[in-house]
Coordinates of C-alpha atoms in Angstrom, one line a residue:
M1 CA 163.7 38.9 -28.6
T2 CA 167.3 38.9 -30.0
V3 CA 168.8 39.9 -26.6
S4 CA 166.8 37.2 -24.8
A5 CA 167.9 34.6 -27.3
S6 CA 171.5 35.7 -27.0
M7 CA 171.3 35.6 -23.2
T8 CA 169.8 32.1 -23.3
R9 CA 172.5 30.9 -25.6
G10 CA 175.1 32.4 -23.3
I11 CA 173.7 30.8 -20.2
A12 CA 173.5 27.4 -22.1
S13 CA 177.1 27.8 -23.2
F14 CA 178.2 28.6 -19.7
A15 CA 176.4 25.6 -18.3
H16 CA 178.0 23.4 -20.9
Q17 CA 181.4 24.7 -20.1
G18 CA 180.6 24.2 -16.4
R19 CA 180.0 20.5 -16.9
R20 CA 183.3 20.2 -18.8
R21 CA 185.4 22.4 -16.4
P22 CA 183.7 22.3 -13.0
R23 CA 186.7 23.7 -11.2
T24 CA 186.9 26.7 -13.5
V25 CA 183.3 27.5 -12.7
D26 CA 184.0 27.2 -8.9
V27 CA 186.8 29.7 -9.3
L28 CA 184.6 32.2 -11.1
I29 CA 181.8 31.8 -8.5
A30 CA 184.3 32.4 -5.7
L31 CA 185.8 35.5 -7.4
S32 CA 182.3 36.9 -8.1
W33 CA 181.3 36.4 -4.5
V34 CA 184.5 38.2 -3.2
L35 CA 184.1 40.9 -5.8
L36 CA 180.4 41.6 -5.1
S37 CA 180.9 41.4 -1.3
S38 CA 184.0 43.6 -1.2
F39 CA 182.1 46.7 -2.2
S40 CA 179.7 46.2 0.8
V41 CA 182.6 45.5 3.2
A42 CA 184.5 48.6 2.0
A43 CA 181.4 50.7 2.7
I44 CA 181.2 49.6 6.3
P45 CA 182.1 52.5 8.6
G46 CA 185.4 52.0 10.4
S47 CA 188.6 50.8 8.8
E48 CA 189.1 48.2 11.5
V49 CA 186.3 46.1 10.1
V50 CA 187.6 46.0 6.5
A51 CA 190.6 43.7 6.9
P52 CA 188.8 41.0 9.0
G53 CA 185.8 41.3 6.7
V54 CA 187.9 40.6 3.6
S55 CA 189.6 37.7 5.4
V56 CA 186.2 36.2 6.2
L57 CA 185.1 36.6 2.6
L58 CA 188.2 34.8 1.4
V59 CA 187.6 31.9 3.8
A60 CA 183.9 31.7 2.8
A61 CA 184.9 31.9 -0.9
G62 CA 187.3 29.0 -0.4
L63 CA 184.4 26.9 0.8
V64 CA 182.9 27.2 -2.7
F65 CA 185.2 24.4 -3.8
F66 CA 183.3 22.0 -1.6
R67 CA 179.9 23.1 -2.7
R68 CA 179.5 20.0 -4.9
S69 CA 180.5 17.3 -2.4
R70 CA 179.4 19.0 0.9
P71 CA 176.8 21.7 0.0
V72 CA 175.1 21.7 3.4
L73 CA 178.3 21.9 5.3
T74 CA 179.5 24.7 3.0
F75 CA 176.3 26.6 3.6
A76 CA 176.6 26.2 7.4
I77 CA 180.2 27.3 7.7
S78 CA 179.9 30.2 5.2
F79 CA 176.7 31.5 6.8
V80 CA 178.2 31.4 10.3
A81 CA 181.4 33.0 9.0
T82 CA 179.6 35.9 7.3
L83 CA 177.0 36.4 10.0
P84 CA 179.1 39.0 11.9
L85 CA 179.5 41.0 8.7
A86 CA 175.7 40.8 8.2
L87 CA 175.3 42.7 11.5
F88 CA 176.9 45.7 9.7
D89 CA 175.4 45.0 6.2
P90 CA 172.6 42.4 6.0
T91 CA 173.0 42.1 2.2
L92 CA 176.3 40.4 2.8
G93 CA 174.5 37.6 4.6
S94 CA 171.8 37.3 1.9
L95 CA 174.4 37.0 -0.8
A96 CA 176.2 34.2 1.0
V97 CA 172.9 32.4 1.5
A98 CA 172.0 32.8 -2.1
Y99 CA 175.2 31.2 -3.3
S100 CA 174.9 28.4 -0.8
V101 CA 171.2 27.4 -1.2
F102 CA 171.8 27.4 -5.0
A103 CA 174.5 24.7 -4.4
I104 CA 172.2 22.7 -2.1
A105 CA 169.3 22.8 -4.6
V106 CA 171.6 21.5 -7.3
Y107 CA 173.8 19.0 -5.5
D108 CA 171.5 17.9 -2.6
V109 CA 167.7 18.0 -2.4
P110 CA 165.5 21.0 -3.1
R111 CA 163.6 20.5 0.2
R112 CA 166.8 21.0 2.2
A113 CA 167.6 24.1 0.2
W114 CA 164.2 25.6 1.1
Q115 CA 164.8 24.8 4.8
C116 CA 168.2 26.4 4.8
A117 CA 167.0 29.4 3.0
S118 CA 164.0 29.9 5.4
L119 CA 166.2 29.5 8.5
S120 CA 168.9 31.9 7.2
A121 CA 166.4 34.4 6.1
G122 CA 164.8 34.5 9.5
V123 CA 168.2 35.0 11.2
L124 CA 169.3 37.7 8.8
L125 CA 166.0 39.5 9.2
A126 CA 166.4 39.5 13.0
A127 CA 169.9 40.8 12.5
A128 CA 168.7 43.6 10.3
L129 CA 165.9 44.6 12.8
F130 CA 167.6 44.3 16.2
S131 CA 171.3 44.7 15.5
P132 CA 172.8 48.0 16.9
F133 CA 174.2 48.5 13.4
G134 CA 170.9 47.4 11.7
F135 CA 168.4 49.3 9.7
L136 CA 166.3 50.5 12.7
P137 CA 167.8 53.6 14.2
A138 CA 167.7 54.6 17.9
N139 CA 165.9 57.9 17.4
D140 CA 162.4 58.3 16.2
R141 CA 163.2 60.9 13.6
A142 CA 165.0 58.5 11.4
L143 CA 162.6 55.7 12.0
G144 CA 160.9 56.1 8.6
N145 CA 164.1 55.7 6.7
G146 CA 164.9 52.7 8.8
I147 CA 161.6 51.0 8.0
A148 CA 162.1 51.8 4.4
G149 CA 165.5 50.2 4.5
V150 CA 164.1 47.1 6.2
V151 CA 161.4 46.7 3.6
T152 CA 163.9 47.2 0.8
Y153 CA 166.2 44.6 2.3
V154 CA 163.4 42.1 2.9
V155 CA 162.1 42.5 -0.7
T156 CA 165.5 42.3 -2.4
G157 CA 166.7 39.5 -0.1
F158 CA 163.5 37.5 -0.7
L159 CA 163.8 37.9 -4.4
T160 CA 167.5 37.0 -4.3
L161 CA 166.8 33.9 -2.4
L162 CA 163.8 33.0 -4.5
V163 CA 165.8 33.4 -7.8
A164 CA 168.7 31.3 -6.3
L165 CA 166.3 28.6 -5.1
L166 CA 164.3 28.3 -8.3
W167 CA 167.4 28.5 -10.5
G168 CA 169.1 25.9 -8.4
Q169 CA 166.1 23.7 -8.3
N170 CA 165.8 23.8 -12.1
S171 CA 169.5 23.2 -12.6
G172 CA 169.4 20.4 -10.0
S173 CA 166.4 18.7 -11.7
R174 CA 168.2 18.9 -15.0
K175 CA 171.4 17.6 -13.5
R176 CA 169.6 14.7 -11.8
Y177 CA 167.8 13.9 -15.0
V178 CA 171.0 13.9 -17.0
D179 CA 172.8 11.8 -14.3
G180 CA 169.9 9.4 -14.5
L181 CA 170.2 9.1 -18.2
V182 CA 174.0 8.6 -18.0
E183 CA 173.5 5.9 -15.3
R184 CA 170.8 4.2 -17.3
A185 CA 173.2 4.3 -20.3
H186 CA 175.9 2.7 -18.2
H187 CA 173.5 0.1 -16.9
L188 CA 172.4 -0.7 -20.5
E189 CA 176.0 -0.9 -21.6
R190 CA 176.9 -3.3 -18.7
E191 CA 173.8 -5.3 -19.5
H192 CA 174.8 -5.5 -23.1
D193 CA 178.3 -6.6 -22.2
Q194 CA 176.8 -9.3 -20.0
Q195 CA 174.5 -10.5 -22.8
V196 CA 177.5 -10.5 -25.2
Q197 CA 179.5 -12.6 -22.7
L198 CA 176.5 -15.0 -22.2
A199 CA 176.1 -15.2 -26.0
V200 CA 179.9 -16.0 -26.4
L201 CA 179.6 -18.7 -23.7
A202 CA 176.5 -20.2 -25.3
E203 CA 178.3 -20.2 -28.7
R204 CA 181.3 -21.9 -27.2
S205 CA 179.1 -24.5 -25.6
R206 CA 177.2 -25.1 -28.9
I207 CA 180.5 -25.4 -30.9
A208 CA 181.8 -27.8 -28.2
R209 CA 178.8 -29.9 -28.5
D210 CA 179.0 -30.0 -32.3
V211 CA 182.8 -30.8 -32.2
H212 CA 182.1 -33.6 -29.7
D213 CA 179.3 -35.1 -31.8
I214 CA 181.3 -34.9 -35.0
V215 CA 184.5 -36.3 -33.6
A216 CA 182.8 -39.0 -31.5
H217 CA 180.7 -40.1 -34.4
S218 CA 183.4 -40.1 -37.0
L219 CA 186.1 -41.8 -34.8
S220 CA 183.7 -44.5 -33.7
V221 CA 182.8 -45.3 -37.3
I222 CA 186.4 -45.1 -38.4
V223 CA 187.5 -47.4 -35.6
R224 CA 184.8 -50.0 -36.4
L225 CA 185.6 -49.9 -40.1
N226 CA 189.3 -50.2 -39.4
D227 CA 188.8 -53.2 -37.1
G228 CA 186.5 -54.8 -39.8
A229 CA 189.1 -54.2 -42.5
D230 CA 191.9 -55.7 -40.4
A231 CA 189.8 -58.8 -39.6
V232 CA 189.0 -59.7 -43.2
L233 CA 192.2 -58.3 -44.8
E234 CA 193.7 -61.8 -45.6
R235 CA 190.5 -63.7 -46.3
E236 CA 188.6 -61.0 -48.2
P237 CA 190.9 -58.3 -49.4
L238 CA 188.2 -56.7 -51.5
K239 CA 186.0 -56.1 -48.5
A240 CA 188.9 -54.8 -46.6
R241 CA 189.7 -52.4 -49.3
E242 CA 186.0 -51.3 -49.4
A243 CA 186.1 -50.7 -45.7
I244 CA 189.3 -48.6 -46.0
G245 CA 187.6 -46.6 -48.7
Q246 CA 184.7 -46.0 -46.4
V247 CA 187.1 -44.8 -43.7
G248 CA 188.3 -42.1 -46.2
G249 CA 184.7 -41.1 -46.9
V250 CA 183.8 -40.8 -43.2
A251 CA 187.0 -38.8 -42.6
R252 CA 186.3 -36.4 -45.4
S253 CA 182.7 -36.0 -44.3
A254 CA 183.9 -35.3 -40.7
L255 CA 186.4 -32.8 -42.1
G256 CA 183.6 -31.0 -44.0
E257 CA 181.4 -30.8 -40.9
M258 CA 184.3 -29.4 -38.9
R259 CA 184.9 -26.8 -41.5
R260 CA 181.3 -25.8 -41.3
V261 CA 181.5 -25.5 -37.5
I262 CA 184.7 -23.4 -37.7
S263 CA 183.2 -21.2 -40.4
V264 CA 180.4 -20.1 -38.1
L265 CA 183.0 -18.1 -36.1
E266 CA 183.4 -15.8 -39.2
S267 CA 179.7 -15.8 -40.1
S268 CA 176.9 -13.5 -39.1
P269 CA 174.7 -14.6 -36.2
Q270 CA 171.9 -15.4 -38.7
S271 CA 174.1 -17.8 -40.6
T272 CA 172.6 -21.3 -40.9
S273 CA 175.8 -22.9 -42.2
L274 CA 175.9 -25.2 -39.2
S275 CA 172.7 -26.9 -40.3
A276 CA 174.2 -27.9 -43.7
G277 CA 174.8 -31.6 -43.7
A278 CA 173.0 -32.0 -40.3
S279 CA 169.3 -31.5 -41.2
Y280 CA 166.1 -33.5 -41.2
E281 CA 166.7 -34.8 -44.7
D282 CA 170.2 -36.1 -43.8
L283 CA 168.9 -38.7 -41.3
E284 CA 168.7 -41.3 -44.1
R285 CA 172.4 -40.6 -45.0
L286 CA 173.4 -40.9 -41.3
V287 CA 171.6 -44.2 -40.9
E288 CA 173.3 -45.5 -44.1
V289 CA 176.7 -44.8 -42.6
Y290 CA 176.0 -46.9 -39.5
R291 CA 174.5 -49.7 -41.6
G292 CA 177.8 -49.7 -43.6
V293 CA 179.7 -50.6 -40.4
G294 CA 177.3 -53.4 -39.6
L295 CA 174.8 -51.8 -37.3
P296 CA 171.3 -53.0 -38.0
V297 CA 169.5 -49.7 -38.1
S298 CA 165.9 -49.0 -39.2
L299 CA 164.5 -45.5 -39.7
T300 CA 160.9 -44.5 -39.4
V301 CA 159.9 -40.8 -40.0
N302 CA 156.3 -39.7 -39.7
G303 CA 154.8 -36.2 -39.9
R304 CA 155.9 -32.9 -41.4
T305 CA 159.4 -31.4 -41.4
P306 CA 160.0 -29.0 -38.6
S307 CA 160.2 -25.4 -39.8
Q308 CA 163.1 -24.4 -37.5
T309 CA 166.6 -25.4 -38.8
G310 CA 167.8 -25.5 -35.2
V311 CA 165.2 -28.2 -34.3
Q312 CA 166.2 -30.2 -37.4
M313 CA 169.8 -30.1 -36.4
T314 CA 168.9 -31.0 -32.8
I315 CA 167.1 -34.1 -34.1
F316 CA 170.0 -35.0 -36.3
R317 CA 172.6 -34.6 -33.6
V318 CA 170.6 -36.6 -31.0
V319 CA 170.1 -39.5 -33.4
Q320 CA 173.8 -39.3 -34.3
E321 CA 175.0 -39.3 -30.7
A322 CA 172.5 -42.1 -29.7
L323 CA 173.7 -44.3 -32.6
T324 CA 177.4 -43.6 -31.8
N325 CA 176.8 -44.7 -28.2
V326 CA 175.1 -47.9 -29.5
L327 CA 178.1 -48.5 -31.7
R328 CA 180.6 -48.0 -28.9
H329 CA 178.8 -49.5 -25.9
S330 CA 176.2 -52.0 -27.2
E331 CA 177.1 -55.7 -27.5
A332 CA 175.8 -57.3 -30.8
P333 CA 172.4 -55.6 -31.2
S334 CA 170.0 -57.4 -33.5
L335 CA 167.9 -54.3 -34.1
V336 CA 168.4 -50.6 -33.6
G337 CA 165.2 -48.7 -34.3
V338 CA 165.1 -44.9 -34.9
S339 CA 161.7 -43.4 -34.9
V340 CA 160.9 -39.7 -35.5
E341 CA 157.4 -38.4 -35.0
S342 CA 156.8 -34.8 -35.9
D343 CA 153.3 -33.4 -35.4
S344 CA 152.7 -30.5 -33.0
D345 CA 155.4 -32.0 -30.8
V346 CA 158.6 -33.7 -32.0
V347 CA 159.3 -37.1 -30.4
V348 CA 162.5 -39.0 -31.3
T349 CA 163.1 -42.5 -30.0
V350 CA 166.3 -44.6 -30.5
R351 CA 165.9 -48.2 -29.2
S352 CA 168.7 -50.8 -29.2
D353 CA 168.1 -54.4 -28.0
G354 CA 171.8 -55.0 -27.5
H355 CA 173.3 -55.3 -24.0
I356 CA 174.9 -52.1 -22.8
H357 CA 178.3 -52.3 -21.0
N358 CA 177.9 -51.8 -17.3
E359 CA 180.4 -48.9 -17.2
S360 CA 178.2 -47.1 -19.7
S361 CA 174.8 -47.8 -18.3
G362 CA 172.7 -45.4 -16.2
D363 CA 172.4 -41.7 -16.7
S364 CA 176.1 -40.8 -16.7
V365 CA 177.1 -42.0 -20.1
G366 CA 179.4 -39.0 -20.4
R367 CA 179.7 -35.8 -22.3
G368 CA 177.5 -37.0 -25.2
L369 CA 174.4 -37.5 -23.0
V370 CA 175.0 -34.1 -21.4
G371 CA 175.2 -32.5 -24.8
M372 CA 172.0 -34.1 -25.9
R373 CA 170.2 -32.8 -22.9
E374 CA 171.6 -29.3 -23.4
R375 CA 170.3 -29.4 -27.0
A376 CA 166.9 -30.5 -25.8
A377 CA 166.8 -27.8 -23.2
L378 CA 167.5 -25.1 -25.8
Y379 CA 164.0 -25.7 -27.2
G380 CA 162.2 -26.4 -24.0
G381 CA 162.4 -30.2 -24.4
T382 CA 163.5 -33.2 -22.4
L383 CA 165.8 -36.1 -23.1
A384 CA 165.8 -39.4 -21.2
A385 CA 168.2 -42.3 -21.6
G386 CA 168.1 -45.7 -19.9
P387 CA 166.9 -49.3 -20.1
D388 CA 163.3 -50.3 -20.5
E389 CA 161.5 -53.3 -18.9
E390 CA 162.7 -55.6 -21.7
G391 CA 166.3 -54.7 -21.3
S392 CA 166.6 -52.5 -24.4
W393 CA 168.4 -49.3 -24.2
I394 CA 166.2 -46.3 -25.1
V395 CA 167.0 -42.7 -25.8
R396 CA 163.9 -40.5 -26.0
L397 CA 163.8 -36.9 -27.1
V398 CA 160.6 -34.8 -26.7
L399 CA 160.4 -31.2 -28.1
P400 CA 157.0 -29.7 -27.2
G401 CA 155.5 -27.5 -30.0
A402 CA 158.6 -27.8 -32.2
G403 CA 156.9 -29.6 -35.0
A404 CA 154.9 -26.6 -36.1

């Protein structure tokens, strides 16, 4: 039991070293081939056979270095090269075949290894039987010994090939299994890298949308407040000062939101810092900002608060962008209605009765509309923007199932 365990550990260690240093293993295999075959070549009668025989063995051994990339070609050349020596000693041929079919079973397909082994075994058996130097002698008296030699050769050769085939098939199966695991690991790694890249792109797009919404909203309000302050500066300096104070408040609020957007880059993916200041409950504060710059906004909220913070932020940003567009592109609206209905679905409607500038009408209102549609698509929703039959400009967001 101890010897068997030690042998198993030795084989496993050799296989491990073989995977780490394949060329070293090839050299050892080539040397073992030459060493084992040299005894048989030296035993062949006639010194004129020894030198060519050793040369043939060296050439065949050199082919071992191609057994990984061209196992079938290595088998064919080495088998043909050693076949003349097999006429003198058939065991030389069977040894060459055993080395080669092992390589085919490991580095090619087992079926081809069995085919090559069967073909070469038939040829070597014929050489042993019918060669003038084979096991069957010319006189009848030595016939018994010749038959015994043939039987011995057939049995040992068959066992040698069988061991080589089974060992090679087992090693090949293990190699293909390991190669498959490695390939799958590489595939998963590439897939992970692609997912990371997609996540980075999605994060950049999300941050770009947030930055656009914050900057567009804040600058639009600041411009309107500044224009209002400039218009009443001489007549009503107190109102002008109040407007200037509101400019500072809007700027500070925008700065805080920008800090929250930037901080997400240093936060964990589960961080919800982006939703701070841009949630469902902040809609009233948002509407008050636009009322402060003279936009007649009404807010109606019905239903329960959506459970997902991302949905809440989407609602907030869409309302914010829609009101910003009204502030920038609508001419003297008398009423801007914001309606939020949250049941199983979430439906947000922003309606302005003011006339929209021609250059801003239609579906191509710019980056803001694109950003709103991207936000809606993240939750399987839709966003439509355009005039209705009465001439009012309507932005309508629908998020199916987002109200649960």
